[in-house]
Short mmCIF file of N, CA and C in Angstrom, two decimals:
data_model
loop_
_atom_site.label_atom_id
_atom_site.label_comp_id
_atom_site.label_asym_id
_atom_site.label_seq_id
_atom_site.Cartn_x
_atom_site.Cartn_y
_atom_site.Cartn_z
N GLN F 1 -0.27 7.51 -37.74
CA GLN F 1 -0.77 6.22 -38.33
C GLN F 1 0.13 5.72 -39.40
N VAL F 2 0.22 4.40 -39.68
CA VAL F 2 0.95 3.83 -40.78
C VAL F 2 -0.04 3.10 -41.55
N ILE F 3 -0.05 3.48 -42.98
CA ILE F 3 -0.97 2.89 -43.82
C ILE F 3 -0.09 2.17 -45.00
N LEU F 4 -0.43 0.84 -45.09
CA LEU F 4 0.20 -0.07 -46.06
C LEU F 4 -0.80 -0.38 -47.17
N THR F 5 -0.29 0.00 -48.36
CA THR F 5 -1.09 0.11 -49.59
C THR F 5 -0.62 -1.36 -50.34
N ASP F 6 -1.49 -2.01 -50.68
CA ASP F 6 -1.31 -3.39 -51.38
C ASP F 6 -2.15 -3.31 -52.90
N THR F 7 -1.46 -3.12 -53.79
CA THR F 7 -1.96 -2.98 -55.13
C THR F 7 -1.82 -4.35 -55.99
N LEU F 8 -2.87 -5.01 -56.26
CA LEU F 8 -3.10 -6.16 -56.81
C LEU F 8 -3.07 -5.96 -58.24
N SER F 9 -2.46 -6.99 -58.92
CA SER F 9 -2.62 -6.79 -60.15
C SER F 9 -4.00 -7.39 -61.02
N SER F 10 -4.19 -7.17 -62.22
CA SER F 10 -5.58 -7.47 -62.73
C SER F 10 -5.79 -9.07 -62.69
N GLY F 11 -4.89 -9.62 -62.57
CA GLY F 11 -5.05 -11.19 -62.65
C GLY F 11 -5.48 -11.92 -61.18
N LEU F 12 -5.81 -10.99 -60.29
CA LEU F 12 -6.09 -11.24 -58.89
C LEU F 12 -7.28 -10.68 -58.64
N THR F 13 -8.27 -11.23 -57.64
CA THR F 13 -9.49 -10.60 -57.22
C THR F 13 -9.42 -11.02 -55.61
N VAL F 14 -9.69 -9.79 -54.66
CA VAL F 14 -9.79 -9.99 -53.52
C VAL F 14 -10.93 -10.82 -53.12
N VAL F 15 -11.12 -11.58 -51.96
CA VAL F 15 -11.97 -12.04 -51.29
C VAL F 15 -12.58 -11.04 -50.26
N PRO F 16 -13.45 -10.19 -50.42
CA PRO F 16 -14.00 -9.10 -49.61
C PRO F 16 -14.27 -9.64 -48.17
N ALA F 17 -14.72 -10.51 -47.80
CA ALA F 17 -14.98 -11.37 -46.65
C ALA F 17 -13.82 -11.70 -45.76
N SER F 18 -12.53 -11.72 -46.60
CA SER F 18 -11.44 -12.06 -45.96
C SER F 18 -10.55 -10.86 -45.29
N LEU F 19 -11.12 -9.57 -45.77
CA LEU F 19 -10.39 -8.43 -45.21
C LEU F 19 -10.21 -8.43 -43.60
N PRO F 20 -9.38 -7.96 -42.95
CA PRO F 20 -9.22 -7.78 -41.87
C PRO F 20 -10.12 -6.44 -41.50
N SER F 21 -10.35 -6.15 -40.28
CA SER F 21 -11.30 -4.67 -40.08
C SER F 21 -10.41 -3.65 -40.07
N GLN F 22 -9.03 -3.74 -40.13
CA GLN F 22 -8.09 -2.65 -40.30
C GLN F 22 -7.92 -2.29 -41.72
N CYS F 23 -8.63 -3.03 -42.64
CA CYS F 23 -8.48 -2.88 -43.87
C CYS F 23 -9.41 -2.73 -44.93
N ILE F 24 -9.26 -1.73 -45.96
CA ILE F 24 -10.42 -1.29 -46.79
C ILE F 24 -10.01 -1.74 -48.22
N GLN F 25 -10.97 -1.89 -49.29
CA GLN F 25 -10.34 -1.97 -50.66
C GLN F 25 -11.26 -1.19 -51.35
N THR F 26 -10.60 -0.37 -52.49
CA THR F 26 -11.08 0.16 -53.42
C THR F 26 -10.50 -0.20 -54.71
N LEU F 27 -11.41 -1.07 -55.69
CA LEU F 27 -10.93 -1.71 -56.84
C LEU F 27 -9.72 -2.66 -56.53
N GLN F 28 -8.55 -2.42 -57.35
CA GLN F 28 -7.31 -3.30 -57.03
C GLN F 28 -6.57 -2.81 -55.83
N VAL F 29 -6.82 -1.91 -55.13
CA VAL F 29 -6.20 -1.48 -53.98
C VAL F 29 -6.59 -1.76 -52.70
N ILE F 30 -5.65 -2.24 -51.99
CA ILE F 30 -6.19 -2.56 -50.31
C ILE F 30 -5.37 -1.50 -49.46
N LYS F 31 -6.12 -1.02 -48.63
CA LYS F 31 -5.31 -0.14 -47.48
C LYS F 31 -5.35 -0.56 -46.08
N CYS F 32 -4.52 -1.17 -45.56
CA CYS F 32 -4.47 -1.35 -44.11
C CYS F 32 -3.84 -0.41 -43.22
N THR F 33 -4.39 0.00 -42.15
CA THR F 33 -4.11 1.04 -41.13
C THR F 33 -3.65 0.48 -39.79
N LEU F 34 -2.42 0.91 -39.59
CA LEU F 34 -2.14 0.76 -37.80
C LEU F 34 -2.17 2.05 -37.48
N PRO F 35 -2.99 2.10 -36.43
CA PRO F 35 -3.30 3.49 -35.94
C PRO F 35 -2.28 4.06 -35.02
N ILE F 36 -2.33 5.45 -34.70
CA ILE F 36 -1.31 6.13 -33.77
C ILE F 36 -1.48 5.31 -32.45
N GLY F 37 -0.35 5.25 -32.05
CA GLY F 37 -0.24 4.39 -30.65
C GLY F 37 0.08 2.91 -30.79
N THR F 38 -0.04 2.42 -31.88
CA THR F 38 0.06 0.80 -32.17
C THR F 38 1.77 0.83 -31.50
N PRO F 39 1.83 -0.35 -30.70
CA PRO F 39 3.18 -0.76 -30.23
C PRO F 39 4.02 -1.01 -31.46
N THR F 40 5.22 -0.74 -31.44
CA THR F 40 6.37 -1.15 -32.19
C THR F 40 6.51 -2.70 -32.26
N GLY F 41 6.64 -3.28 -33.37
CA GLY F 41 6.83 -4.77 -33.70
C GLY F 41 6.08 -5.08 -35.04
N THR F 42 6.05 -6.57 -35.00
CA THR F 42 5.63 -6.95 -36.18
C THR F 42 4.18 -7.09 -36.07
N HIS F 43 3.31 -6.83 -37.19
CA HIS F 43 1.88 -6.65 -37.50
C HIS F 43 1.47 -7.50 -38.92
N THR F 44 0.68 -8.44 -38.59
CA THR F 44 0.48 -8.90 -40.09
C THR F 44 -1.09 -8.80 -40.25
N PHE F 45 -1.17 -8.49 -41.55
CA PHE F 45 -2.45 -8.43 -42.15
C PHE F 45 -2.64 -9.63 -43.14
N VAL F 46 -3.72 -10.46 -43.19
CA VAL F 46 -3.97 -11.64 -43.73
C VAL F 46 -5.33 -11.55 -44.49
N TYR F 47 -5.23 -11.63 -45.85
CA TYR F 47 -6.50 -11.76 -46.71
C TYR F 47 -6.37 -12.53 -47.77
N GLN F 48 -7.26 -13.03 -48.50
CA GLN F 48 -7.40 -13.74 -49.62
C GLN F 48 -7.73 -13.37 -50.77
N ALA F 49 -6.96 -13.85 -52.03
CA ALA F 49 -7.34 -13.25 -53.23
C ALA F 49 -7.40 -14.58 -54.11
N VAL F 50 -8.11 -14.51 -55.10
CA VAL F 50 -8.17 -15.44 -55.92
C VAL F 50 -7.60 -15.04 -57.30
N VAL F 51 -7.08 -16.04 -58.04
CA VAL F 51 -6.31 -16.03 -59.51
C VAL F 51 -7.55 -16.05 -60.32
N ASN F 52 -7.72 -14.93 -61.33
CA ASN F 52 -8.67 -14.95 -62.44
C ASN F 52 -8.52 -15.84 -63.27
N SER F 53 -9.39 -16.36 -64.09
CA SER F 53 -9.35 -16.90 -65.31
C SER F 53 -8.60 -16.27 -66.59
N ASN F 54 -8.53 -14.91 -66.28
CA ASN F 54 -7.71 -14.13 -67.32
C ASN F 54 -6.38 -13.97 -66.86
N ALA F 55 -6.03 -14.66 -65.87
CA ALA F 55 -4.64 -14.39 -65.40
C ALA F 55 -3.70 -14.92 -66.57
N GLN F 56 -2.42 -14.25 -66.72
CA GLN F 56 -1.57 -14.67 -67.65
C GLN F 56 -0.34 -15.32 -67.22
N SER F 57 0.28 -16.00 -67.94
CA SER F 57 1.84 -16.58 -67.54
C SER F 57 2.57 -16.29 -68.66
N GLY F 58 3.87 -16.71 -68.33
CA GLY F 58 4.80 -16.60 -69.15
C GLY F 58 5.56 -15.08 -69.07
N SER F 59 5.91 -14.60 -70.13
CA SER F 59 6.56 -13.34 -69.95
C SER F 59 6.04 -12.18 -69.68
N ALA F 60 4.73 -12.09 -69.37
CA ALA F 60 4.03 -10.94 -68.90
C ALA F 60 2.80 -11.39 -67.86
N PRO F 61 3.20 -12.20 -66.97
CA PRO F 61 2.34 -12.36 -65.67
C PRO F 61 1.78 -11.34 -65.05
N ASN F 62 0.32 -11.46 -64.85
CA ASN F 62 -0.35 -10.46 -64.16
C ASN F 62 -0.81 -10.97 -62.81
N VAL F 63 -0.23 -11.79 -62.15
CA VAL F 63 -0.50 -12.44 -61.00
C VAL F 63 0.64 -11.66 -60.00
N LYS F 64 0.43 -10.59 -59.37
CA LYS F 64 1.53 -9.85 -58.54
C LYS F 64 1.06 -8.88 -57.88
N ASN F 65 1.58 -8.33 -56.94
CA ASN F 65 1.26 -7.29 -56.01
C ASN F 65 2.37 -6.87 -55.45
N LYS F 66 2.37 -5.65 -54.82
CA LYS F 66 3.37 -4.79 -54.20
C LYS F 66 2.74 -4.03 -53.31
N VAL F 67 3.51 -4.23 -51.80
CA VAL F 67 3.10 -3.36 -50.43
C VAL F 67 4.10 -2.32 -50.45
N VAL F 68 3.54 -0.97 -50.19
CA VAL F 68 4.20 0.01 -49.84
C VAL F 68 3.58 0.92 -48.50
N THR F 69 4.44 1.49 -47.92
CA THR F 69 3.91 2.20 -46.72
C THR F 69 4.17 3.62 -46.87
N ASN F 70 3.06 4.64 -46.13
CA ASN F 70 3.04 5.93 -46.44
C ASN F 70 4.23 6.69 -45.42
N VAL F 71 4.80 5.90 -44.51
CA VAL F 71 5.82 6.46 -43.73
C VAL F 71 7.09 5.44 -43.43
N GLY F 72 8.16 5.98 -43.42
CA GLY F 72 9.49 5.09 -43.12
C GLY F 72 9.47 4.22 -44.27
N SER F 73 10.07 2.93 -44.10
CA SER F 73 10.46 1.81 -44.89
C SER F 73 9.53 0.83 -44.50
N CYS F 74 9.38 0.03 -45.33
CA CYS F 74 8.75 -1.31 -45.23
C CYS F 74 9.77 -2.51 -45.84
N LEU F 75 10.76 -2.71 -44.80
CA LEU F 75 11.76 -3.70 -45.00
C LEU F 75 11.43 -5.15 -45.16
N SER F 76 10.28 -5.50 -44.31
CA SER F 76 9.88 -7.05 -44.66
C SER F 76 8.40 -7.24 -45.00
N CYS F 77 7.89 -6.05 -45.72
CA CYS F 77 6.61 -6.09 -46.41
C CYS F 77 6.47 -7.17 -47.37
N GLU F 78 5.89 -8.27 -47.12
CA GLU F 78 6.00 -9.24 -48.53
C GLU F 78 4.77 -9.86 -48.43
N THR F 79 4.31 -10.65 -49.63
CA THR F 79 3.35 -11.15 -49.86
C THR F 79 3.66 -12.78 -50.24
N LEU F 80 2.65 -13.52 -49.88
CA LEU F 80 3.05 -14.76 -50.25
C LEU F 80 2.11 -15.43 -51.39
N HIS F 81 2.37 -15.91 -52.49
CA HIS F 81 1.25 -16.51 -53.07
C HIS F 81 1.66 -18.06 -53.07
N PRO F 82 0.99 -18.84 -52.27
CA PRO F 82 1.24 -20.46 -52.21
C PRO F 82 0.63 -21.04 -53.51
#
């Protein structure tokens, strides 16, 4: 299985109801799982986060996140902050 881990900064709060069924949240960490046998290809997990009132801007922003995978490499793992 492949597990994608998205760590949200303290300036973001996930909207729990927006999490897909393949994802779980623990504090600021979201883990989404592709089970063994999932066909090769592009897979997308979409969920929402809100920017907290304590989010900082300028030289030390805390509105960011990083996605990593437990196996292989994640060449096109990206998050969008519209």
